[in-house]
Amino acid sequence: GTERGAGGGGAAGAAGQSTLADLPEGVGLRVLEQLPPEALAAASMACRSWRRLGGDALLWRRHCEAAGFVGAAGAAGPAPASPGFEDEGSRLKQEFGRRWIWRRRWLAGRWRSLCLGAHSDWVISVGLLHWPRDVAERAAAALGPEWAANFVMWGEEGTGGAEGGAEKAPEGEPGGGAALREPNTGMEAGFGAREEEAASPREVQEFIVSIGDEQECFLWSLRDGSCLGSLPCPDAASLLPERQQSSLGSQGAFDFSDEVLCQVGEDGQTVEVWRAGGELLGALEGHTRRVDVVEMGPRGLVASGGKDACLHVWRVESPRPRLHHAAQTGASVKCILWRSAASLVAGLYDGRLAHFDPLGRQELGSLQAHGGPVMCIQALESWVVSGSRDGSVVVTCPDTLTQLFCLEGHTGPVCCLFCTPYCVLSGSKDKTVRVWEVRSRPAGAEGGAEEAPE
């Protein structure tokens, strides 16, 4: 095209050449469909008409689905002809850019590793809190049962639940609003990442909470790994919703939602389904040996597995729970992760990860991820993070059945995991908590390049 037409916004050239802006909208969209996401983001910055076409929600929904960003692609959006459709395209575009940057960093191995050691026994649970600094210091200073009584109140205050509380940091963004930047690529401009917001008087920070089998709870700073203090751990039963004692049954695997509670029955081989009010809906029979894990999924589905090397998927819809699908796994099922109604990953005793489609009633494949039993499993964006008795933490892509990378450092079995798009926390029988955190140099830092892995 001519000098003006090359930008897409000018008039046709003297020779009668047309620009993208001169084409019918449907044809222009077909042209932009052929671009990879990086080029599409850059082309959207050329001019106003290209920005409008390049922000089409259908284009970015296809890219989200192709990249496996299920959370972004699966979000319901308005129809193409409805008002606000362009806003939906911008949202999907920014969501794709955010996840794309994090995935680039994880695949490139640009993370830092922290080892937190203070427990005197196994670490059985880890998590991440978004609290103001003063709230965390108050929690660390509390002693005795006062901490258990005030824990929920302080948590609400720290996340905007109480008057004057600081607003919770957006999910997936460290530091409560820091812009995501991929150095030397210009992706943050093309994908419209937000500018860094001014720090509030009560800046929200991130703190690690770890609970050990010695009934001690430790609070750590995610920034430098320093320990703020040790807290007496409340009894686990006090953290559960109030239910009638008759519905609790024997101790064992369980999971619950607002409507129902699913747990292992007294014989250890049945799965009981209870209403929140204490009414028994039914006992799901089918397992021939002890059930070790029960996990509730979407659309009224529940999965269970155990020593009989069989995965059962149940429907707990009214009026009566029933078996939906059963599949032989070849090894004991130790843990289960629901990614969606059509995607379930089971961690097996022989170190494999088995991927199932419960709705289609079929196994999609399996991957030998570990050298020992898979003890815990969590989702990291569209990937799966699993911890094993052999001490390894492995990140895999279940859709392609490939291992992406292994996070090594634990010397004992990995008992628990907690994942966000920018960090992975793991607790182990070696009495330590390990943190793998994605990070980069602040904007404008000398050199402009990301820090090398530690």
Short mmCIF file of C-alpha atoms in Angstrom, two decimals:
data_model
loop_
_atom_site.label_atom_id
_atom_site.label_comp_id
_atom_site.label_asym_id
_atom_site.label_seq_id
_atom_site.Cartn_x
_atom_site.Cartn_y
_atom_site.Cartn_z
CA GLY A 1 0.00 0.00 0.00
CA THR A 2 0.94 3.65 0.06
CA GLU A 3 2.79 5.21 2.96
CA ARG A 4 -0.48 6.03 4.69
CA GLY A 5 -2.20 2.82 3.62
CA ALA A 6 0.57 0.67 5.08
CA GLY A 7 -0.65 1.67 8.53
CA GLY A 8 -4.11 0.41 7.75
CA GLY A 9 -5.91 3.69 8.42
CA GLY A 10 -5.15 5.70 5.29
CA ALA A 11 -7.08 5.98 2.06
CA ALA A 12 -6.48 3.67 -0.90
CA GLY A 13 -3.34 4.40 -2.88
CA ALA A 14 -3.24 6.07 -6.26
CA ALA A 15 -2.83 2.70 -7.93
CA GLY A 16 -6.13 1.53 -6.45
CA GLN A 17 -4.59 -0.69 -3.76
CA SER A 18 -6.79 -1.39 -0.73
CA THR A 19 -5.86 -1.54 2.93
CA LEU A 20 -7.25 -3.75 5.66
CA ALA A 21 -9.56 -0.92 6.69
CA ASP A 22 -11.12 -0.91 3.19
CA LEU A 23 -12.05 -4.60 3.31
CA PRO A 24 -15.42 -5.84 4.61
CA GLU A 25 -15.23 -6.50 8.33
CA GLY A 26 -15.66 -10.26 7.94
CA VAL A 27 -12.77 -10.45 5.47
CA GLY A 28 -10.56 -8.35 7.74
CA LEU A 29 -11.25 -10.72 10.63
CA ARG A 30 -10.34 -13.70 8.45
CA VAL A 31 -7.02 -12.03 7.67
CA LEU A 32 -6.29 -11.38 11.36
CA GLU A 33 -7.23 -14.96 12.21
CA GLN A 34 -4.06 -16.10 10.48
CA LEU A 35 -1.80 -14.11 12.83
CA PRO A 36 -0.18 -15.68 15.91
CA PRO A 37 -1.20 -13.99 19.18
CA GLU A 38 2.02 -11.97 19.50
CA ALA A 39 1.59 -10.51 15.99
CA LEU A 40 -2.13 -9.91 16.55
CA ALA A 41 -1.39 -7.95 19.75
CA ALA A 42 1.20 -5.84 17.90
CA ALA A 43 -1.09 -5.28 14.89
CA SER A 44 -3.83 -4.02 17.21
CA MET A 45 -1.61 -1.04 18.05
CA ALA A 46 -1.24 0.11 14.42
CA CYS A 47 -4.34 2.29 14.17
CA ARG A 48 -7.88 2.70 15.40
CA SER A 49 -9.53 0.40 12.86
CA TRP A 50 -7.00 -2.35 13.42
CA ARG A 51 -7.45 -1.98 17.17
CA ARG A 52 -11.20 -2.49 16.77
CA LEU A 53 -10.79 -5.57 14.57
CA GLY A 54 -7.91 -6.97 16.61
CA GLY A 55 -9.95 -6.75 19.82
CA ASP A 56 -12.66 -9.07 18.53
CA ALA A 57 -13.61 -11.51 21.29
CA LEU A 58 -13.92 -14.49 18.97
CA LEU A 59 -10.29 -14.09 17.88
CA TRP A 60 -8.98 -14.06 21.42
CA ARG A 61 -11.29 -16.82 22.61
CA ARG A 62 -9.81 -19.07 19.91
CA HIS A 63 -6.27 -18.19 21.01
CA CYS A 64 -7.19 -18.87 24.66
CA GLU A 65 -8.60 -22.29 23.78
CA ALA A 66 -5.64 -23.18 21.54
CA ALA A 67 -3.16 -22.27 24.32
CA GLY A 68 -5.08 -24.27 26.92
CA PHE A 69 -6.06 -21.24 28.99
CA VAL A 70 -9.31 -22.86 30.06
CA GLY A 71 -10.20 -20.23 32.66
CA ALA A 72 -10.06 -17.40 30.14
CA ALA A 73 -11.54 -19.22 27.16
CA GLY A 74 -14.32 -20.82 29.16
CA ALA A 75 -15.57 -17.57 30.66
CA ALA A 76 -19.02 -16.78 29.39
CA GLY A 77 -19.14 -13.60 27.35
CA PRO A 78 -21.87 -11.60 25.59
CA ALA A 79 -22.93 -12.48 22.06
CA PRO A 80 -21.14 -10.76 19.14
CA ALA A 81 -24.06 -8.44 18.38
CA SER A 82 -24.63 -7.31 21.94
CA PRO A 83 -23.31 -4.07 23.49
CA GLY A 84 -20.04 -4.48 25.31
CA PHE A 85 -18.76 -7.22 23.00
CA GLU A 86 -15.62 -5.15 22.31
CA ASP A 87 -15.04 -4.96 26.07
CA GLU A 88 -15.25 -8.75 26.23
CA GLY A 89 -12.57 -8.95 23.54
CA SER A 90 -10.31 -6.60 25.53
CA ARG A 91 -10.81 -8.70 28.65
CA LEU A 92 -9.90 -11.92 26.86
CA LYS A 93 -6.92 -10.23 25.24
CA GLN A 94 -5.55 -9.02 28.57
CA GLU A 95 -6.24 -12.40 30.18
CA PHE A 96 -4.37 -14.18 27.39
CA GLY A 97 -1.43 -11.77 27.73
CA ARG A 98 -1.23 -12.24 31.50
CA ARG A 99 -1.20 -16.02 31.26
CA TRP A 100 1.12 -16.00 28.26
CA ILE A 101 3.74 -14.02 30.19
CA TRP A 102 3.58 -16.29 33.23
CA ARG A 103 3.84 -19.38 31.06
CA ARG A 104 6.89 -17.92 29.24
CA ARG A 105 8.62 -17.33 32.56
CA TRP A 106 7.82 -20.77 33.96
CA LEU A 107 8.96 -22.57 30.81
CA ALA A 108 12.16 -20.52 30.73
CA GLY A 109 12.93 -21.54 34.33
CA ARG A 110 13.05 -17.96 35.58
CA TRP A 111 12.06 -18.49 39.19
CA ARG A 112 13.68 -18.18 42.58
CA SER A 113 13.67 -20.91 45.18
CA LEU A 114 13.24 -20.41 48.93
CA CYS A 115 13.55 -23.07 51.62
CA LEU A 116 11.66 -22.34 54.84
CA GLY A 117 12.66 -24.53 57.75
CA ALA A 118 11.21 -24.16 61.24
CA HIS A 119 8.81 -27.09 61.70
CA SER A 120 9.76 -29.98 63.95
CA ASP A 121 7.48 -32.44 62.15
CA TRP A 122 5.83 -33.03 58.77
CA VAL A 123 4.34 -30.06 56.95
CA ILE A 124 0.75 -31.12 56.29
CA SER A 125 -0.75 -27.92 54.84
CA VAL A 126 0.48 -24.75 53.10
CA GLY A 127 -1.35 -21.67 51.83
CA LEU A 128 -0.99 -18.02 50.87
CA LEU A 129 -2.61 -15.02 52.59
CA HIS A 130 -3.15 -11.51 51.17
CA TRP A 131 -2.90 -9.33 54.28
CA PRO A 132 -1.65 -5.84 55.20
CA ARG A 133 1.64 -5.91 57.07
CA ASP A 134 0.17 -4.65 60.32
CA VAL A 135 -2.51 -7.36 60.26
CA ALA A 136 0.13 -10.07 59.79
CA GLU A 137 2.18 -8.67 62.67
CA ARG A 138 -0.91 -8.71 64.91
CA ALA A 139 -1.53 -12.34 63.98
CA ALA A 140 2.09 -13.29 64.67
CA ALA A 141 1.96 -11.57 68.08
CA ALA A 142 -1.18 -13.42 69.19
CA LEU A 143 -0.79 -16.28 71.65
CA GLY A 144 -2.97 -19.17 72.75
CA PRO A 145 -6.58 -19.69 71.62
CA GLU A 146 -7.01 -15.99 70.84
CA TRP A 147 -5.45 -16.59 67.42
CA ALA A 148 -8.08 -19.19 66.52
CA ALA A 149 -10.89 -16.82 67.53
CA ASN A 150 -9.51 -13.83 65.63
CA PHE A 151 -8.11 -15.56 62.55
CA VAL A 152 -11.23 -15.17 60.41
CA MET A 153 -11.87 -11.60 61.60
CA TRP A 154 -8.35 -10.51 60.72
CA GLY A 155 -8.53 -12.25 57.37
CA GLU A 156 -11.71 -10.35 56.47
CA GLU A 157 -10.16 -7.08 57.63
CA GLY A 158 -7.11 -7.69 55.48
CA THR A 159 -9.12 -8.36 52.32
CA GLY A 160 -11.63 -5.54 52.53
CA GLY A 161 -14.22 -7.44 54.59
CA ALA A 162 -14.07 -4.96 57.45
CA GLU A 163 -14.45 -1.23 57.30
CA GLY A 164 -11.19 0.44 56.40
CA GLY A 165 -9.54 -2.84 55.34
CA ALA A 166 -7.21 -2.88 52.37
CA GLU A 167 -8.47 -4.26 49.12
CA LYS A 168 -7.41 -7.82 48.24
CA ALA A 169 -4.71 -8.15 45.62
CA PRO A 170 -6.07 -9.37 42.29
CA GLU A 171 -5.55 -13.07 41.69
CA GLY A 172 -2.39 -13.82 39.81
CA GLU A 173 -0.80 -10.38 40.32
CA PRO A 174 2.01 -10.07 42.86
CA GLY A 175 2.11 -7.03 45.06
CA GLY A 176 -1.58 -6.17 44.65
CA GLY A 177 -1.56 -4.51 41.22
CA ALA A 178 2.00 -4.54 39.87
CA ALA A 179 2.07 -4.55 36.08
CA LEU A 180 3.12 -7.78 34.40
CA ARG A 181 6.05 -7.23 32.07
CA GLU A 182 7.99 -9.50 29.76
CA PRO A 183 11.34 -7.69 29.22
CA ASN A 184 12.63 -7.03 25.71
CA THR A 185 9.44 -8.19 23.97
CA GLY A 186 7.02 -5.27 24.28
CA MET A 187 4.24 -7.75 25.09
CA GLU A 188 2.99 -5.71 28.04
CA ALA A 189 2.08 -2.85 25.71
CA GLY A 190 0.43 -5.02 23.08
CA PHE A 191 -1.66 -6.91 25.61
CA GLY A 192 -2.66 -3.82 27.60
CA ALA A 193 -1.24 -4.66 31.01
CA ARG A 194 -2.20 -2.14 33.66
CA GLU A 195 0.23 0.44 34.98
CA GLU A 196 1.53 -0.02 38.48
CA GLU A 197 -0.80 1.52 41.01
CA ALA A 198 0.34 3.80 43.80
CA ALA A 199 0.86 1.96 47.07
CA SER A 200 -1.98 2.38 49.52
CA PRO A 201 -1.34 3.35 53.15
CA ARG A 202 -1.97 -0.29 54.11
CA GLU A 203 -0.20 -2.08 51.29
CA VAL A 204 -1.40 -5.65 50.89
CA GLN A 205 1.44 -8.16 51.07
CA GLU A 206 1.59 -11.89 50.67
CA PHE A 207 2.36 -14.24 53.54
CA ILE A 208 2.83 -17.99 53.60
CA VAL A 209 1.00 -20.06 56.19
CA SER A 210 2.27 -23.56 56.94
CA ILE A 211 0.86 -26.07 59.41
CA GLY A 212 2.89 -28.99 60.72
CA ASP A 213 1.88 -32.30 62.21
CA GLU A 214 3.23 -30.98 65.53
CA GLN A 215 0.15 -28.65 65.56
CA GLU A 216 2.24 -25.53 65.02
CA CYS A 217 1.38 -22.89 62.44
CA PHE A 218 4.11 -20.63 61.05
CA LEU A 219 3.67 -17.32 59.24
CA TRP A 220 6.30 -16.37 56.63
CA SER A 221 6.96 -13.37 54.42
CA LEU A 222 6.86 -14.28 50.72
CA ARG A 223 9.24 -11.42 49.90
CA ASP A 224 12.31 -12.68 51.75
CA GLY A 225 11.21 -15.92 53.42
CA SER A 226 11.57 -14.51 56.93
CA CYS A 227 9.49 -16.13 59.68
CA LEU A 228 7.12 -13.72 61.44
CA GLY A 229 6.27 -16.12 64.22
CA SER A 230 4.82 -19.39 65.40
CA LEU A 231 1.13 -19.73 66.19
CA PRO A 232 -0.78 -22.47 68.00
CA CYS A 233 -2.77 -24.37 65.38
CA PRO A 234 -6.53 -24.66 65.95
CA ASP A 235 -8.11 -28.08 65.91
CA ALA A 236 -8.89 -29.15 62.35
CA ALA A 237 -12.52 -29.89 63.20
CA SER A 238 -13.10 -26.25 64.14
CA LEU A 239 -12.35 -25.20 60.56
CA LEU A 240 -15.17 -27.31 59.11
CA PRO A 241 -18.71 -25.95 58.59
CA GLU A 242 -21.14 -26.69 61.41
CA ARG A 243 -22.93 -29.97 60.68
CA GLN A 244 -24.93 -32.46 62.69
CA GLN A 245 -22.76 -35.05 64.35
CA SER A 246 -24.76 -37.82 62.66
CA SER A 247 -23.52 -36.63 59.28
CA LEU A 248 -19.84 -36.79 60.15
CA GLY A 249 -19.59 -40.61 60.27
CA SER A 250 -16.21 -42.25 60.59
CA GLN A 251 -12.96 -40.49 59.92
CA GLY A 252 -11.73 -40.70 56.34
CA ALA A 253 -11.66 -38.94 53.00
CA PHE A 254 -14.39 -36.35 52.41
CA ASP A 255 -15.29 -33.25 50.41
CA PHE A 256 -18.21 -30.86 50.62
CA SER A 257 -19.98 -27.97 48.97
CA ASP A 258 -22.75 -25.66 50.17
CA GLU A 259 -25.36 -28.30 49.30
CA VAL A 260 -23.87 -31.72 50.03
CA LEU A 261 -21.14 -33.52 51.95
CA CYS A 262 -19.49 -36.62 50.45
CA GLN A 263 -17.44 -38.86 52.71
CA VAL A 264 -16.25 -42.41 53.12
CA GLY A 265 -18.67 -44.63 55.04
CA GLU A 266 -17.92 -46.65 58.13
CA ASP A 267 -16.99 -49.73 56.09
CA GLY A 268 -14.33 -47.72 54.23
CA GLN A 269 -15.61 -48.84 50.81
CA THR A 270 -18.77 -46.79 50.28
CA VAL A 271 -19.18 -43.08 49.64
CA GLU A 272 -21.98 -41.48 51.64
CA VAL A 273 -23.76 -38.37 50.34
CA TRP A 274 -25.37 -36.08 52.96
CA ARG A 275 -27.35 -32.92 52.66
CA ALA A 276 -26.08 -29.94 54.65
CA GLY A 277 -28.96 -30.39 57.09
CA GLY A 278 -27.89 -33.94 57.98
CA GLU A 279 -30.13 -35.98 55.65
CA LEU A 280 -28.48 -39.04 54.08
CA LEU A 281 -29.17 -39.03 50.33
CA GLY A 282 -27.57 -42.38 49.65
CA ALA A 283 -24.53 -44.63 49.93
CA LEU A 284 -22.58 -45.11 46.70
CA GLU A 285 -21.37 -48.69 46.42
CA GLY A 286 -18.90 -50.08 43.92
CA HIS A 287 -15.43 -50.01 45.46
CA THR A 288 -14.09 -53.37 46.63
CA ARG A 289 -11.28 -52.03 48.84
CA ARG A 290 -10.60 -48.95 50.97
CA VAL A 291 -11.44 -45.55 49.47
CA ASP A 292 -8.56 -43.08 49.95
CA VAL A 293 -9.78 -39.95 48.17
CA VAL A 294 -13.11 -38.25 47.44
CA GLU A 295 -13.22 -35.09 45.31
CA MET A 296 -16.26 -33.08 44.26
CA GLY A 297 -16.35 -31.72 40.71
CA PRO A 298 -18.61 -29.51 38.57
CA ARG A 299 -22.11 -30.36 37.35
CA GLY A 300 -22.97 -32.56 40.33
CA LEU A 301 -20.08 -34.99 39.72
CA VAL A 302 -18.00 -36.65 42.44
CA ALA A 303 -14.90 -38.79 41.91
CA SER A 304 -13.51 -41.38 44.30
CA GLY A 305 -10.59 -43.78 44.22
CA GLY A 306 -8.58 -46.03 46.44
CA LYS A 307 -6.84 -49.36 46.94
CA ASP A 308 -8.92 -51.26 44.38
CA ALA A 309 -7.15 -49.44 41.49
CA CYS A 310 -10.47 -48.16 40.20
CA LEU A 311 -11.70 -44.59 39.65
CA HIS A 312 -15.42 -44.06 40.16
CA VAL A 313 -17.29 -40.97 38.99
CA TRP A 314 -20.72 -40.45 40.57
CA ARG A 315 -23.63 -38.11 39.96
CA VAL A 316 -25.08 -36.73 43.19
CA GLU A 317 -28.04 -34.99 41.57
CA SER A 318 -31.54 -35.41 42.97
CA PRO A 319 -33.40 -37.52 43.67
CA ARG A 320 -30.78 -40.25 44.15
CA PRO A 321 -26.99 -40.41 43.68
CA ARG A 322 -25.82 -42.93 41.08
CA LEU A 323 -22.71 -44.24 39.37
CA HIS A 324 -21.78 -42.33 36.22
CA HIS A 325 -18.56 -44.07 35.13
CA ALA A 326 -15.96 -46.51 36.47
CA ALA A 327 -12.47 -47.00 35.06
CA GLN A 328 -9.60 -49.32 35.96
CA THR A 329 -6.37 -47.39 36.62
CA GLY A 330 -3.89 -50.23 37.16
CA ALA A 331 -2.69 -48.77 40.48
CA SER A 332 -4.16 -47.31 43.66
CA VAL A 333 -5.62 -43.83 43.28
CA LYS A 334 -3.96 -41.46 45.77
CA CYS A 335 -5.28 -38.02 44.70
CA ILE A 336 -7.70 -36.46 42.21
CA LEU A 337 -7.87 -33.08 40.47
CA TRP A 338 -10.93 -31.81 38.58
CA ARG A 339 -9.90 -29.39 35.80
CA SER A 340 -13.39 -29.24 34.28
CA ALA A 341 -16.38 -31.53 33.83
CA ALA A 342 -14.60 -33.06 30.83
CA SER A 343 -11.10 -33.23 32.33
CA LEU A 344 -10.01 -35.10 35.45
CA VAL A 345 -6.46 -36.05 36.47
CA ALA A 346 -5.77 -38.86 38.93
CA GLY A 347 -2.46 -39.33 40.74
CA LEU A 348 -1.59 -43.03 41.08
CA TYR A 349 0.52 -45.11 43.44
CA ASP A 350 2.93 -46.13 40.68
CA GLY A 351 3.86 -42.48 39.95
CA ARG A 352 1.63 -42.01 36.92
CA LEU A 353 -0.83 -39.23 36.18
CA ALA A 354 -3.94 -40.52 34.38
CA HIS A 355 -6.10 -38.09 32.39
CA PHE A 356 -9.82 -38.88 32.03
CA ASP A 357 -12.84 -37.39 30.31
CA PRO A 358 -15.66 -38.23 32.77
CA LEU A 359 -18.41 -36.91 30.48
CA GLY A 360 -17.14 -38.93 27.52
CA ARG A 361 -16.46 -41.93 29.79
CA GLN A 362 -12.94 -42.50 28.46
CA GLU A 363 -9.29 -42.36 29.49
CA LEU A 364 -7.31 -39.81 27.48
CA GLY A 365 -3.88 -41.19 28.40
CA SER A 366 -1.34 -41.40 31.20
CA LEU A 367 2.15 -40.03 31.93
CA GLN A 368 4.91 -41.48 34.12
CA ALA A 369 5.64 -38.29 36.06
CA HIS A 370 7.33 -39.62 39.22
CA GLY A 371 9.41 -42.50 40.50
CA GLY A 372 7.15 -42.96 43.53
CA PRO A 373 3.48 -42.63 44.55
CA VAL A 374 1.78 -39.32 43.72
CA MET A 375 0.77 -37.84 47.09
CA CYS A 376 -0.82 -34.50 46.11
CA ILE A 377 -1.92 -32.67 43.00
CA GLN A 378 -2.90 -29.08 42.20
CA ALA A 379 -3.68 -26.93 39.14
CA LEU A 380 -1.24 -24.27 37.87
CA GLU A 381 -3.12 -22.37 35.16
CA SER A 382 -3.84 -25.03 32.51
CA TRP A 383 -1.05 -27.28 33.82
CA VAL A 384 -0.94 -29.81 36.65
CA VAL A 385 1.53 -29.75 39.56
CA SER A 386 2.04 -33.02 41.43
CA GLY A 387 4.10 -33.97 44.47
CA SER A 388 5.43 -37.44 45.12
CA ARG A 389 6.78 -39.66 47.84
CA ASP A 390 10.13 -39.53 46.01
CA GLY A 391 10.42 -35.81 46.97
CA SER A 392 9.90 -34.39 43.47
CA VAL A 393 7.46 -31.69 42.36
CA VAL A 394 6.64 -32.02 38.66
CA VAL A 395 4.72 -29.67 36.35
CA THR A 396 2.98 -31.39 33.43
CA CYS A 397 0.58 -30.58 30.62
CA PRO A 398 -2.17 -33.23 30.79
CA ASP A 399 -3.63 -32.23 27.42
CA THR A 400 -0.43 -33.22 25.59
CA LEU A 401 0.76 -35.75 28.23
CA THR A 402 4.17 -34.08 28.45
CA GLN A 403 6.37 -33.15 31.42
CA LEU A 404 7.36 -29.46 31.39
CA PHE A 405 9.85 -29.26 34.25
CA CYS A 406 10.72 -30.68 37.66
CA LEU A 407 11.17 -28.60 40.83
CA GLU A 408 13.80 -30.38 42.91
CA GLY A 409 14.95 -29.72 46.45
CA HIS A 410 12.90 -31.74 48.95
CA THR A 411 14.64 -34.68 50.62
CA GLY A 412 11.42 -36.31 51.82
CA PRO A 413 7.92 -37.07 50.52
CA VAL A 414 5.93 -34.04 49.36
CA CYS A 415 2.74 -33.96 51.43
CA CYS A 416 0.94 -30.79 50.26
CA LEU A 417 0.92 -28.19 47.49
CA PHE A 418 -0.50 -24.72 46.92
CA CYS A 419 -0.32 -23.05 43.50
CA THR A 420 -0.91 -19.60 42.04
CA PRO A 421 0.11 -18.47 38.53
CA TYR A 422 3.28 -16.92 39.96
CA CYS A 423 4.41 -19.30 42.71
CA VAL A 424 4.27 -22.90 43.86
CA LEU A 425 4.40 -23.79 47.57
CA SER A 426 5.17 -27.32 48.72
CA GLY A 427 5.34 -28.89 52.17
CA SER A 428 7.25 -32.07 52.87
CA LYS A 429 8.02 -34.78 55.36
CA ASP A 430 11.54 -33.29 55.48
CA LYS A 431 9.99 -30.56 57.72
CA THR A 432 10.50 -27.73 55.22
CA VAL A 433 8.35 -25.53 53.00
CA ARG A 434 9.78 -24.75 49.57
CA VAL A 435 8.70 -21.78 47.45
CA TRP A 436 9.24 -21.51 43.71
CA GLU A 437 8.32 -17.96 42.75
CA VAL A 438 8.41 -16.32 39.32
CA ARG A 439 10.02 -12.88 39.47
CA SER A 440 11.65 -10.26 37.26
CA ARG A 441 13.61 -7.05 37.69
CA PRO A 442 11.46 -3.99 38.46
CA ALA A 443 10.60 -1.81 35.49
CA GLY A 444 13.47 0.59 34.72
CA ALA A 445 16.08 -1.49 36.53
CA GLU A 446 19.58 -1.40 35.14
CA GLY A 447 19.97 -3.79 32.23
CA GLY A 448 16.23 -4.38 31.88
CA ALA A 449 16.66 -8.15 31.91
CA GLU A 450 15.17 -10.70 34.24
CA GLU A 451 17.25 -12.04 37.07
CA ALA A 452 18.94 -15.36 36.48
CA PRO A 453 17.52 -18.42 38.30
CA GLU A 454 19.00 -19.04 41.72
#
